[in-house]
CSV table of C-alpha atoms in Angstrom, one decimal:
chain,number,residue,atom,x,y,z
N,973,MET,CA,0.0,0.0,0.0
N,974,THR,CA,1.4,3.4,-1.0
N,975,GLU,CA,1.9,5.8,1.9
N,976,ALA,CA,-0.1,9.0,1.6
N,977,VAL,CA,1.9,12.1,0.7
N,978,ALA,CA,0.9,15.4,2.4
N,979,VAL,CA,-0.4,18.1,0.0
N,980,PRO,CA,1.8,21.2,0.1
N,981,ALA,CA,0.2,24.3,1.6
N,982,PRO,CA,0.9,27.6,-0.3
N,983,ALA,CA,3.3,29.8,1.5
N,984,ALA,CA,5.5,32.9,0.9
N,985,THR,CA,8.9,34.0,2.2
N,986,VAL,CA,10.7,37.4,1.9
N,987,VAL,CA,14.5,38.0,1.6
N,988,LEU,CA,14.9,41.5,3.1
N,989,LEU,CA,18.0,43.3,1.8
N,990,ARG,CA,19.8,46.3,3.2
N,991,PRO,CA,23.2,48.0,2.5
N,992,GLY,CA,26.0,46.8,4.9
N,993,PRO,CA,29.7,47.6,5.4
N,994,ASP,CA,30.7,44.4,3.5
N,995,GLY,CA,28.0,44.5,0.9
N,996,SER,CA,24.3,44.0,0.7
N,997,GLU,CA,23.0,42.1,3.8
N,998,VAL,CA,20.0,39.7,4.2
N,999,LEU,CA,17.9,39.3,7.3
N,1000,LEU,CA,18.0,35.8,8.8
N,1001,ILE,CA,15.7,35.0,11.7
N,1002,HIS,CA,16.4,32.1,14.1
N,1003,ARG,CA,13.3,29.9,14.6
N,1004,PRO,CA,12.7,28.9,18.2
N,1005,ALA,CA,13.4,25.3,19.1
N,1006,THR,CA,9.8,24.8,20.0
N,1007,MET,CA,8.5,25.4,16.5
N,1008,ALA,CA,6.7,22.4,14.8
N,1009,PHE,CA,8.3,23.2,11.4
N,1010,GLY,CA,12.0,23.9,11.0
N,1011,PRO,CA,12.9,24.3,14.7
N,1012,GLY,CA,16.3,25.9,15.4
N,1013,LEU,CA,16.9,26.9,11.7
N,1014,HIS,CA,17.9,30.2,10.4
N,1015,VAL,CA,15.4,31.2,7.7
N,1016,PHE,CA,13.9,34.3,5.9
N,1017,PRO,CA,10.7,35.7,7.3
N,1018,GLY,CA,7.6,34.1,5.9
N,1019,GLY,CA,4.7,31.7,6.4
N,1020,ARG,CA,1.6,30.1,4.9
N,1021,VAL,CA,-1.0,31.8,2.8
N,1022,ASP,CA,-4.1,32.6,4.9
N,1023,PRO,CA,-7.7,32.9,3.7
N,1024,GLU,CA,-7.7,36.7,4.1
N,1025,ASP,CA,-4.8,36.9,1.6
N,1026,ALA,CA,-7.3,36.0,-1.2
N,1027,ASP,CA,-9.2,39.3,-1.0
N,1028,VAL,CA,-10.6,40.5,-4.3
N,1029,ALA,CA,-8.4,42.9,-6.4
N,1030,SER,CA,-8.6,44.2,-9.9
N,1031,ASP,CA,-8.0,41.7,-12.7
N,1032,GLU,CA,-5.0,43.8,-13.9
N,1033,VAL,CA,-3.2,43.6,-10.5
N,1034,ALA,CA,-3.9,39.9,-10.2
N,1035,ALA,CA,-2.6,39.2,-13.7
N,1036,ALA,CA,0.6,41.2,-13.0
N,1037,THR,CA,1.3,39.0,-10.0
N,1038,ALA,CA,0.8,35.9,-12.1
N,1039,ARG,CA,3.2,37.2,-14.8
N,1040,ALA,CA,5.8,37.9,-12.1
N,1041,LEU,CA,5.6,34.2,-11.1
N,1042,GLY,CA,6.1,33.1,-14.7
N,1043,ASP,CA,2.4,32.4,-15.1
N,1044,ASN,CA,2.9,29.2,-13.0
N,1045,LEU,CA,-0.1,30.1,-10.8
N,1046,PRO,CA,-3.6,31.4,-11.7
N,1047,PRO,CA,-3.9,35.2,-11.0
N,1048,ASP,CA,-6.0,34.8,-7.9
N,1049,ARG,CA,-3.5,32.4,-6.2
N,1050,ALA,CA,-0.5,34.5,-7.3
N,1051,LEU,CA,-2.0,37.6,-5.8
N,1052,ALA,CA,-2.7,35.7,-2.5
N,1053,VAL,CA,0.9,34.6,-2.4
N,1054,HIS,CA,2.2,38.2,-2.8
N,1055,ARG,CA,-0.2,39.4,-0.1
N,1056,ALA,CA,0.9,36.6,2.3
N,1057,ALA,CA,4.5,37.7,1.8
N,1058,ILE,CA,3.7,41.3,2.8
N,1059,ARG,CA,1.5,40.2,5.7
N,1060,GLU,CA,4.2,37.8,7.1
N,1061,VAL,CA,6.9,40.4,7.0
N,1062,GLN,CA,4.6,42.8,9.0
N,1063,GLU,CA,3.7,40.1,11.5
N,1064,GLU,CA,7.1,38.5,12.1
N,1065,VAL,CA,9.5,41.5,11.8
N,1066,GLY,CA,7.2,44.6,12.0
N,1067,ILE,CA,8.2,45.9,8.6
N,1068,SER,CA,5.6,47.4,6.3
N,1069,LEU,CA,6.1,47.0,2.6
N,1070,ALA,CA,4.2,49.5,0.5
N,1071,GLY,CA,2.8,47.1,-2.0
N,1072,ILE,CA,3.2,44.0,-4.1
N,1073,ASP,CA,5.4,45.8,-6.6
N,1074,GLU,CA,8.1,45.9,-4.0
N,1075,LEU,CA,8.4,42.1,-4.1
N,1076,VAL,CA,10.7,40.5,-6.7
N,1077,PRO,CA,10.4,36.7,-7.1
N,1078,ILE,CA,13.6,34.7,-6.9
N,1079,ALA,CA,12.6,31.1,-6.3
N,1080,HIS,CA,10.0,28.5,-5.7
N,1081,TRP,CA,10.5,25.4,-3.4
N,1082,THR,CA,8.3,22.6,-2.3
N,1083,THR,CA,9.0,20.7,0.9
N,1084,PRO,CA,10.1,17.1,0.0
N,1085,ALA,CA,7.4,14.5,-0.2
N,1086,PHE,CA,8.8,12.4,2.7
N,1087,MET,CA,8.1,15.2,5.2
N,1088,PRO,CA,4.8,15.2,7.1
N,1089,ARG,CA,4.3,18.9,6.8
N,1090,ARG,CA,4.8,20.4,3.4
N,1091,PHE,CA,4.7,23.9,1.9
N,1092,SER,CA,4.8,25.2,-1.7
N,1093,THR,CA,6.8,28.4,-1.0
N,1094,TRP,CA,7.5,31.3,-3.2
N,1095,PHE,CA,10.6,33.3,-2.3
N,1096,PHE,CA,10.6,37.1,-2.9
N,1097,VAL,CA,13.3,39.8,-2.5
N,1098,ALA,CA,12.5,43.2,-1.1
N,1099,ASP,CA,14.6,46.2,0.0
N,1100,LEU,CA,14.4,47.2,3.7
N,1101,PRO,CA,12.4,50.5,3.7
N,1102,THR,CA,14.4,53.5,4.6
N,1103,ASP,CA,14.6,54.2,8.3
N,1104,ALA,CA,12.6,51.0,9.0
N,1105,VAL,CA,13.4,49.3,12.3
N,1106,PRO,CA,12.4,45.6,12.7
N,1107,VAL,CA,10.3,44.6,15.7
N,1108,PHE,CA,10.3,40.9,16.0
N,1109,GLU,CA,7.5,38.6,17.1
N,1110,ALA,CA,8.9,36.8,20.1
N,1111,GLY,CA,6.9,33.6,19.6
N,1112,GLU,CA,8.3,33.1,16.1
N,1113,VAL,CA,11.8,34.7,16.3
N,1114,ALA,CA,14.3,33.6,18.9
N,1115,ALA,CA,17.1,35.8,17.4
N,1116,HIS,CA,18.1,37.5,14.2
N,1117,ARG,CA,21.2,38.5,12.2
N,1118,TRP,CA,22.0,40.7,9.2
N,1119,VAL,CA,24.7,39.1,7.2
N,1120,THR,CA,25.9,39.0,3.6
N,1121,PRO,CA,25.0,35.9,1.7
N,1122,GLU,CA,28.7,34.8,1.8
N,1123,GLN,CA,28.9,35.3,5.5
N,1124,ALA,CA,25.7,33.3,6.1
N,1125,LEU,CA,27.0,30.4,4.1
N,1126,ASP,CA,30.4,30.5,5.9
N,1127,GLN,CA,28.6,30.5,9.3
N,1128,MET,CA,26.7,27.5,8.2
N,1129,ALA,CA,29.9,25.7,7.0
N,1130,THR,CA,31.5,26.2,10.4
N,1131,GLY,CA,28.4,25.0,12.3
N,1132,GLU,CA,27.5,28.4,13.8
N,1133,ILE,CA,24.0,28.3,12.2
N,1134,ALA,CA,21.8,25.7,10.5
N,1135,MET,CA,19.8,26.3,7.3
N,1136,TRP,CA,17.8,24.2,4.9
N,1137,VAL,CA,18.6,23.8,1.2
N,1138,PRO,CA,16.0,26.4,-0.1
N,1139,THR,CA,17.6,29.1,2.1
N,1140,THR,CA,21.2,28.3,1.1
N,1141,SER,CA,20.1,28.0,-2.6
N,1142,VAL,CA,18.6,31.5,-2.5
N,1143,LEU,CA,21.7,32.8,-0.9
N,1144,GLU,CA,23.8,31.2,-3.7
N,1145,ARG,CA,21.5,32.8,-6.3
N,1146,LEU,CA,22.1,36.2,-4.8
N,1147,ILE,CA,25.8,35.6,-5.0
N,1148,GLU,CA,25.5,34.3,-8.6
N,1149,THR,CA,23.7,37.4,-9.7
N,1150,GLY,CA,25.8,39.9,-7.8
N,1151,ALA,CA,22.5,41.6,-6.9
N,1152,SER,CA,22.5,44.1,-4.0
N,1153,THR,CA,18.9,45.4,-4.3
N,1154,ALA,CA,15.6,44.0,-5.2
N,1155,ALA,CA,15.7,45.9,-8.5
N,1156,ASP,CA,19.0,44.2,-9.3
N,1157,VAL,CA,17.3,40.8,-8.8
N,1158,GLY,CA,14.4,41.8,-11.0
N,1159,ARG,CA,16.8,42.8,-13.8
N,1160,ARG,CA,18.9,39.6,-13.6
N,1161,ILE,CA,16.3,36.9,-12.7
N,1162,ARG,CA,13.0,36.4,-14.5
N,1163,MET,CA,10.6,33.5,-13.9
N,1164,ALA,CA,9.0,31.8,-16.9
N,1165,ARG,CA,6.4,29.1,-17.3
N,1166,ILE,CA,7.8,25.7,-16.4
N,1167,GLU,CA,8.1,23.5,-19.5
N,1168,PRO,CA,7.3,19.8,-19.2
N,1169,PRO,CA,10.4,17.5,-18.7
N,1170,ARG,CA,11.8,16.0,-21.9
N,1171,ILE,CA,14.1,13.1,-22.6
N,1172,ILE,CA,17.2,13.9,-24.7
N,1173,HIS,CA,18.9,10.5,-24.5
N,1174,ASP,CA,17.5,7.1,-23.6
N,1175,ASP,CA,19.2,3.7,-23.9
N,1176,PRO,CA,19.4,0.6,-21.7
N,1177,VAL,CA,22.1,2.1,-19.4
N,1178,MET,CA,21.6,5.8,-19.6
N,1179,ILE,CA,18.7,8.3,-19.6
N,1180,ARG,CA,19.1,12.1,-19.7
N,1181,TRP,CA,16.4,14.6,-19.0
N,1182,VAL,CA,16.0,18.3,-19.4
N,1183,PHE,CA,13.9,19.7,-16.5
N,1184,GLY,CA,12.4,23.1,-16.2
N,1185,ALA,CA,12.9,24.5,-12.7
N,1186,ALA,CA,16.7,24.3,-12.1
N,1187,GLY,CA,17.7,25.4,-8.6
N,1188,GLY,CA,14.2,26.2,-7.7
N,1189,LEU,CA,13.9,28.8,-10.4
N,1190,PRO,CA,10.8,28.2,-12.7
N,1191,GLY,CA,11.8,28.5,-16.3
N,1192,ARG,CA,15.5,27.7,-15.9
N,1193,THR,CA,16.5,24.4,-17.4
N,1194,CYS,CA,19.0,21.8,-16.3
N,1195,GLU,CA,20.1,18.3,-17.4
N,1196,THR,CA,20.0,15.3,-15.1
N,1197,MET,CA,21.4,11.8,-15.9
N,1198,LEU,CA,20.5,8.3,-14.6
N,1199,LEU,CA,23.4,5.9,-15.3
N,1200,GLY,CA,23.2,2.1,-14.9
N,1201,ALA,CA,21.3,-1.0,-15.9
N,1202,ARG,CA,19.9,-1.8,-12.5
N,1203,GLN,CA,22.3,-0.2,-10.1
N,1204,PHE,CA,22.1,3.5,-10.8
N,1205,ILE,CA,23.9,6.7,-10.0
N,1206,LEU,CA,21.9,9.9,-10.4
N,1207,VAL,CA,23.9,12.8,-11.7
N,1208,ASP,CA,23.1,16.4,-11.1
N,1209,PRO,CA,19.5,16.4,-9.9
N,1210,GLY,CA,19.0,20.2,-10.2
N,1211,ASP,CA,15.3,20.4,-10.3
N,1212,PRO,CA,13.7,20.0,-6.8
N,1213,SER,CA,10.1,20.1,-8.0
N,1214,ASP,CA,7.7,17.2,-7.2
N,1215,GLU,CA,7.3,16.5,-10.9
N,1216,ALA,CA,11.0,16.0,-11.5
N,1217,VAL,CA,11.5,13.8,-8.5
N,1218,ARG,CA,8.4,11.7,-9.3
N,1219,LEU,CA,9.6,11.2,-12.9
N,1220,ILE,CA,13.0,10.0,-11.7
N,1221,ASP,CA,11.4,7.6,-9.2
N,1222,ALA,CA,9.1,6.2,-11.9
N,1223,VAL,CA,12.0,5.5,-14.3
N,1224,VAL,CA,14.0,3.7,-11.5
N,1225,ALA,CA,10.9,1.6,-10.7
N,1226,ARG,CA,10.2,0.8,-14.3
N,1227,ARG,CA,13.7,-0.4,-14.9
N,1228,GLN,CA,13.5,-2.5,-11.7
N,1229,GLY,CA,16.6,-1.0,-10.2
N,1230,ALA,CA,17.8,1.3,-7.3
N,1231,ILE,CA,19.8,4.4,-7.0
N,1232,SER,CA,23.0,3.7,-5.0
N,1233,ALA,CA,24.5,7.3,-5.0
N,1234,ILE,CA,23.9,10.8,-6.2
N,1235,VAL,CA,26.8,12.5,-8.0
N,1236,LEU,CA,27.2,16.2,-8.2
N,1237,THR,CA,29.5,17.5,-11.0
N,1238,ARG,CA,28.9,21.0,-9.5
N,1239,THR,CA,27.3,21.9,-6.1
N,1240,ASP,CA,25.5,25.1,-7.2
N,1241,PRO,CA,21.7,25.0,-7.0
N,1242,ASP,CA,21.2,24.3,-10.7
N,1243,HIS,CA,23.1,21.0,-10.3
N,1244,ALA,CA,22.3,20.1,-6.7
N,1245,ALA,CA,18.9,21.4,-5.7
N,1246,ALA,CA,17.1,18.0,-5.4
N,1247,ALA,CA,20.1,15.9,-4.1
N,1248,GLU,CA,19.2,15.9,-0.4
N,1249,ALA,CA,15.5,15.4,-1.0
N,1250,ILE,CA,16.2,12.3,-3.0
N,1251,ALA,CA,19.2,11.0,-0.9
N,1252,ILE,CA,17.4,11.1,2.5
N,1253,PRO,CA,14.6,8.6,1.9
N,1254,LEU,CA,16.9,6.3,-0.1
N,1255,ASP,CA,19.7,6.6,2.5
N,1256,VAL,CA,22.4,7.0,-0.2
N,1257,PRO,CA,25.5,9.2,-0.3
N,1258,VAL,CA,25.9,12.4,-2.2
N,1259,LEU,CA,29.3,12.4,-3.9
N,1260,VAL,CA,31.2,15.6,-4.6
N,1261,ALA,CA,34.6,16.9,-5.6
N,1262,PRO,CA,37.1,17.7,-2.7
N,1263,GLY,CA,36.0,20.8,-0.9
N,1264,ALA,CA,32.8,21.2,-3.0
N,1265,GLY,CA,30.4,20.3,-0.2
N,1266,ARG,CA,31.4,23.1,2.2
N,1267,ARG,CA,28.4,25.3,1.4
N,1268,LEU,CA,25.8,22.5,1.3
N,1269,PRO,CA,23.7,22.1,4.4
N,1270,TYR,CA,23.9,18.3,4.5
N,1271,ARG,CA,26.6,15.7,4.6
N,1272,THR,CA,28.5,14.7,1.4
N,1273,ARG,CA,31.3,12.3,0.6
N,1274,GLU,CA,34.3,13.5,-1.4
N,1275,VAL,CA,35.6,11.4,-4.2
N,1276,LEU,CA,39.1,10.8,-5.6
N,1277,ASP,CA,40.3,11.3,-9.1
N,1278,GLY,CA,39.8,8.1,-11.0
N,1279,GLU,CA,37.5,6.6,-8.4
N,1280,SER,CA,35.0,4.0,-9.7
N,1281,LEU,CA,31.3,5.0,-9.2
N,1282,PRO,CA,28.8,2.6,-7.6
N,1283,THR,CA,26.9,1.6,-10.7
N,1284,ASP,CA,26.8,-1.6,-12.7
N,1285,VAL,CA,28.3,0.0,-15.8
N,1286,ASP,CA,31.9,1.1,-16.2
N,1287,ALA,CA,32.0,4.7,-14.8
N,1288,HIS,CA,34.6,6.7,-12.9
N,1289,VAL,CA,35.4,10.2,-11.7
N,1290,ARG,CA,37.6,12.7,-13.4
N,1291,LEU,CA,38.3,15.7,-11.2
N,1292,ASP,CA,38.7,19.2,-12.6
N,1293,ALA,CA,41.5,21.5,-11.5
N,1294,PRO,CA,42.3,21.3,-7.7
N,1295,GLY,CA,40.0,23.6,-5.8
N,1296,SER,CA,37.5,24.0,-8.6
N,1297,GLY,CA,34.9,21.9,-6.9
N,1298,ARG,CA,34.0,20.3,-10.2
N,1299,LEU,CA,34.1,16.7,-11.5
N,1300,GLU,CA,33.2,14.7,-14.5
N,1301,VAL,CA,31.5,11.3,-14.8
N,1302,VAL,CA,33.5,9.4,-17.4
N,1303,THR,CA,32.1,6.3,-19.2
N,1304,PRO,CA,33.7,4.3,-22.0
């Protein structure tokens, strides 16, 4: 009997940006250890969409919010997500954003299917209003910090703070774009409609897909490979969407095999976003180049140059230049 999977509740999160001495800083709030979801983690302010967020607005405004999300939600639901983002920032950190046009979408993440509480969360970026002073909701915020994205990832790497993959991936996206304001993000990142997955190679020992939400960014594509006849390695699962994960699971089941390891040729979100969500329920390792796992919020295993990979076809690792954090999967 198949175990029931929780339906993700719609939610919204806001990455607040402000200028800092070392560059643009983000606000991270520390969730109390008593929280039912994500206790003890450092996250961005946010929460679920409430019924009052679905108040009526003009068709033009609702359509604009849907376009901002790449038309991946109907206008009424897209508007509710934007309103939830504004409301949550007000409730959790006492910051009033003037309107939905101050929110710039940067990502969409769904809690993995194996978790009992799930959320379909849209991430937005907004600038801290001039002269605004946060006032934190004590029941939801144990502490807070303003840090650059680089500082946040370094603090996680040293064990000072804990974060989940969606948070670290958004931080990586900010570093990738070089954005220091919400307007910068809007100029450099645009969501688009997610295209259906497509197969670009299929033979008895290899299948390669193109997926449409790389790194949690709807409309950005990535390639993922499943290698093996029955004992598989999964290479670069960069799309964390339910659809992508379900499709990979279905192919593994149809070929009557099992994934023995996940291999990341890079550890940026576009290559690694779904790795942890797939690895945890399967209890398999995530293999990376030396030093490449430092900014991932989960355990990885470093591989050696020339190391054989755990699949039933001939495959091994070829490392890129030392310190690059990159590797190649080599087959005959």
